Structure formats: C-alpha cells, structure tokens
C-alpha cells in the first residue's frame, strides 16, 4: 500500500512546523497581488530605454545620463530647454516621427539650428551641447549651424 502524498512542511523559528495548504496559498497570492497594485505609482525619471515614440530626450551628461534624468520634448511647437540641459545637453535620443531642430539663440541676435532626424541619437553631443537653448519642429527662420 502506498503512502499518501504530504504537503511540504516548513520549520518556523522556535521549532514549530507550518503546513502549506492550497487553501491558504491562493488567498495569500491574491493578497500579495492586491498589495502590489495598491502601492503608489512614483514616476521615474526618463531613461534611455524609456524614450516613447514621438519624443526626444536630452541629457545633461554624455552617455544619456545626468542629474534629474532626461528632459523630454514632443512636437509640435517650440520649447525652451529646462535649466539643467539648457546650454548643457551632452546627449540625446530621438524617437520622433519627424525631424526636430535644436535651436541656439546668438548673443548678437539671430539663431542657429541643428537638425535631429527620426531615430537619431548622440551619446557625446559635445559640438552642440553648449549651444542648446531649446527645440522646435520647425527651423524658426534660423541658419544651419
């Protein structure tokens, strides 16, 4: 005659045993799922892997990094860059469906643009980083820079 199959037992502190029961496992799993979904959602700073379609991210440091994460632009229109990346955008990643234009306003007047095409990225944008004032979906009448 064969022995009946026994549920696993787990030894608790103090030497007592706990039998894992199917009746307890299902409600415990449901409770764990409920607690996980009840946790408050905290928005994370944008990262390189998180660039959504239609957006362009700019970072204050090379390698798509920097304090505060990425600064996000999505066409249409012009947006002035946030202080942490204004004249300090050392990397970017574009998932926009259209070309956008990094804009630089010259001290003596006038402006320059740099085209950023769909799916362009640069981990070391040093040649333009200190010129970056904002970004637009048009050239805004600026000269190529």
Coordinates of C-alpha atoms in Angstrom, one line a residue:
X1 CA 0.0 0.0 0.0
X2 CA 1.4 3.4 -0.9
X3 CA 1.8 6.3 1.4
X4 CA -0.4 9.4 0.8
X5 CA 1.4 12.4 -0.7
X6 CA 2.0 15.0 2.0
X7 CA 2.2 18.7 1.5
X8 CA 5.6 20.3 2.2
X9 CA 6.2 21.5 5.7
X10 CA 8.3 24.4 6.7
X11 CA 10.0 24.7 10.1
X12 CA 9.4 28.1 11.8
X13 CA 11.6 29.8 14.4
X14 CA 11.2 28.1 17.8
X15 CA 10.9 24.6 16.3
X16 CA 7.2 24.6 15.3
X17 CA 6.1 23.5 11.8
X18 CA 3.8 25.1 9.3
X19 CA 2.0 23.1 6.7
X20 CA 1.5 24.9 3.4
X21 CA -2.1 24.4 2.4
X22 CA -3.6 25.1 -1.0
X23 CA -6.5 26.8 0.7
X24 CA -4.1 29.3 2.2
X25 CA -1.8 29.7 -0.8
X26 CA -4.4 31.1 -3.2
X27 CA -5.7 33.9 -0.8
X28 CA -2.1 34.7 0.1
X29 CA -1.2 35.1 -3.6
X30 CA -4.3 37.3 -4.1
X31 CA -3.4 39.4 -1.1
X32 CA 0.2 39.9 -2.4
X33 CA -1.1 41.0 -5.8
X34 CA -3.6 43.4 -4.2
X35 CA -0.9 45.0 -2.1
X36 CA 1.5 45.4 -5.0
X37 CA -1.2 47.1 -7.1
X38 CA -2.1 49.4 -4.2
X39 CA 1.4 50.8 -3.9
X40 CA 1.5 54.4 -5.1
X41 CA 3.0 54.9 -8.6
X42 CA 6.1 57.0 -8.5
X43 CA 7.0 58.5 -11.9
X44 CA 10.6 57.5 -12.7
X45 CA 13.0 59.9 -14.4
X46 CA 13.1 59.2 -18.1
X47 CA 15.9 56.9 -19.2
X48 CA 17.4 56.0 -22.5
X49 CA 15.4 52.8 -22.7
X50 CA 12.2 54.5 -21.9
X51 CA 12.0 57.0 -24.8
X52 CA 8.5 56.7 -26.1
X53 CA 7.5 57.0 -29.8
X54 CA 7.1 60.7 -30.7
X55 CA 9.5 62.0 -28.1
X56 CA 13.1 63.3 -28.0
X57 CA 15.1 63.1 -24.7
X58 CA 18.0 65.3 -23.9
X59 CA 20.5 64.6 -21.0
X60 CA 22.9 66.9 -19.2
X61 CA 25.8 64.4 -19.4
X62 CA 27.4 62.2 -22.1
X63 CA 26.1 58.6 -22.3
X64 CA 22.4 59.6 -21.9
X65 CA 22.8 60.3 -18.2
X66 CA 22.6 63.2 -15.8
X67 CA 21.1 64.6 -12.6
X68 CA 17.3 64.7 -12.8
X69 CA 17.2 62.2 -15.8
X70 CA 16.2 63.3 -19.3
X71 CA 14.4 66.4 -20.4
X72 CA 11.5 65.4 -22.7
X73 CA 10.4 67.2 -25.9
X74 CA 7.5 66.1 -28.1
X75 CA 6.4 68.0 -31.2
X76 CA 4.7 70.2 -32.2
X77 CA 6.0 73.7 -31.4
X78 CA 9.0 75.3 -29.7
X79 CA 10.0 74.5 -26.1
X80 CA 12.7 76.3 -24.2
X81 CA 15.1 73.8 -22.6
X82 CA 15.0 73.4 -18.8
X83 CA 17.9 74.9 -16.9
X84 CA 19.7 71.6 -16.3
X85 CA 20.0 70.9 -20.1
X86 CA 20.0 74.5 -21.5
X87 CA 23.4 75.0 -23.0
X88 CA 24.4 71.8 -21.3
X89 CA 22.8 68.9 -23.4
X90 CA 25.6 66.4 -23.9
X91 CA 23.5 63.6 -25.3
X92 CA 20.1 63.0 -26.8
X93 CA 17.9 60.2 -28.3
X94 CA 15.1 60.9 -30.8
X95 CA 12.1 58.6 -31.3
X96 CA 10.1 61.4 -33.0
X97 CA 8.4 60.6 -36.3
X98 CA 9.6 63.8 -37.9
X99 CA 12.8 65.9 -37.8
X100 CA 13.1 68.3 -35.0
X101 CA 15.5 71.2 -34.7
X102 CA 17.8 72.1 -31.8
X103 CA 17.8 75.9 -31.6
X104 CA 20.6 78.2 -30.4
X105 CA 20.0 82.0 -30.0
X106 CA 23.1 84.1 -30.6
X107 CA 24.0 86.9 -28.2
X108 CA 24.1 89.4 -31.0
X109 CA 20.8 88.3 -32.5
X110 CA 19.7 85.7 -34.9
X111 CA 19.7 81.9 -34.3
X112 CA 21.2 78.6 -35.5
X113 CA 19.5 75.2 -35.8
X114 CA 20.8 71.7 -35.8
X115 CA 18.5 69.0 -37.4
X116 CA 17.8 65.9 -35.3
X117 CA 16.3 63.3 -37.6
X118 CA 13.9 60.5 -36.5
X119 CA 15.8 57.7 -34.6
X120 CA 19.0 59.9 -34.3
X121 CA 20.9 59.7 -31.1
X122 CA 24.2 61.0 -29.9
X123 CA 25.9 59.9 -26.7
X124 CA 28.6 62.6 -27.0
X125 CA 27.0 65.7 -28.5
X126 CA 29.8 68.0 -27.4
X127 CA 29.9 70.1 -30.5
X128 CA 26.4 71.4 -29.9
X129 CA 25.9 70.8 -26.2
X130 CA 26.8 74.3 -25.1
X131 CA 24.6 75.9 -27.8
X132 CA 21.4 74.2 -27.0
X133 CA 18.6 76.6 -26.0
X134 CA 15.5 74.8 -27.0
X135 CA 13.9 72.6 -29.6
X136 CA 11.3 73.1 -32.3
X137 CA 9.5 71.2 -35.1
X138 CA 10.5 74.0 -37.5
X139 CA 13.7 75.8 -38.3
X140 CA 12.2 79.0 -36.9
X141 CA 13.9 81.1 -39.6
X142 CA 17.4 80.2 -38.2
X143 CA 20.5 79.4 -40.1
X144 CA 22.0 76.0 -40.2
X145 CA 24.7 75.7 -37.5

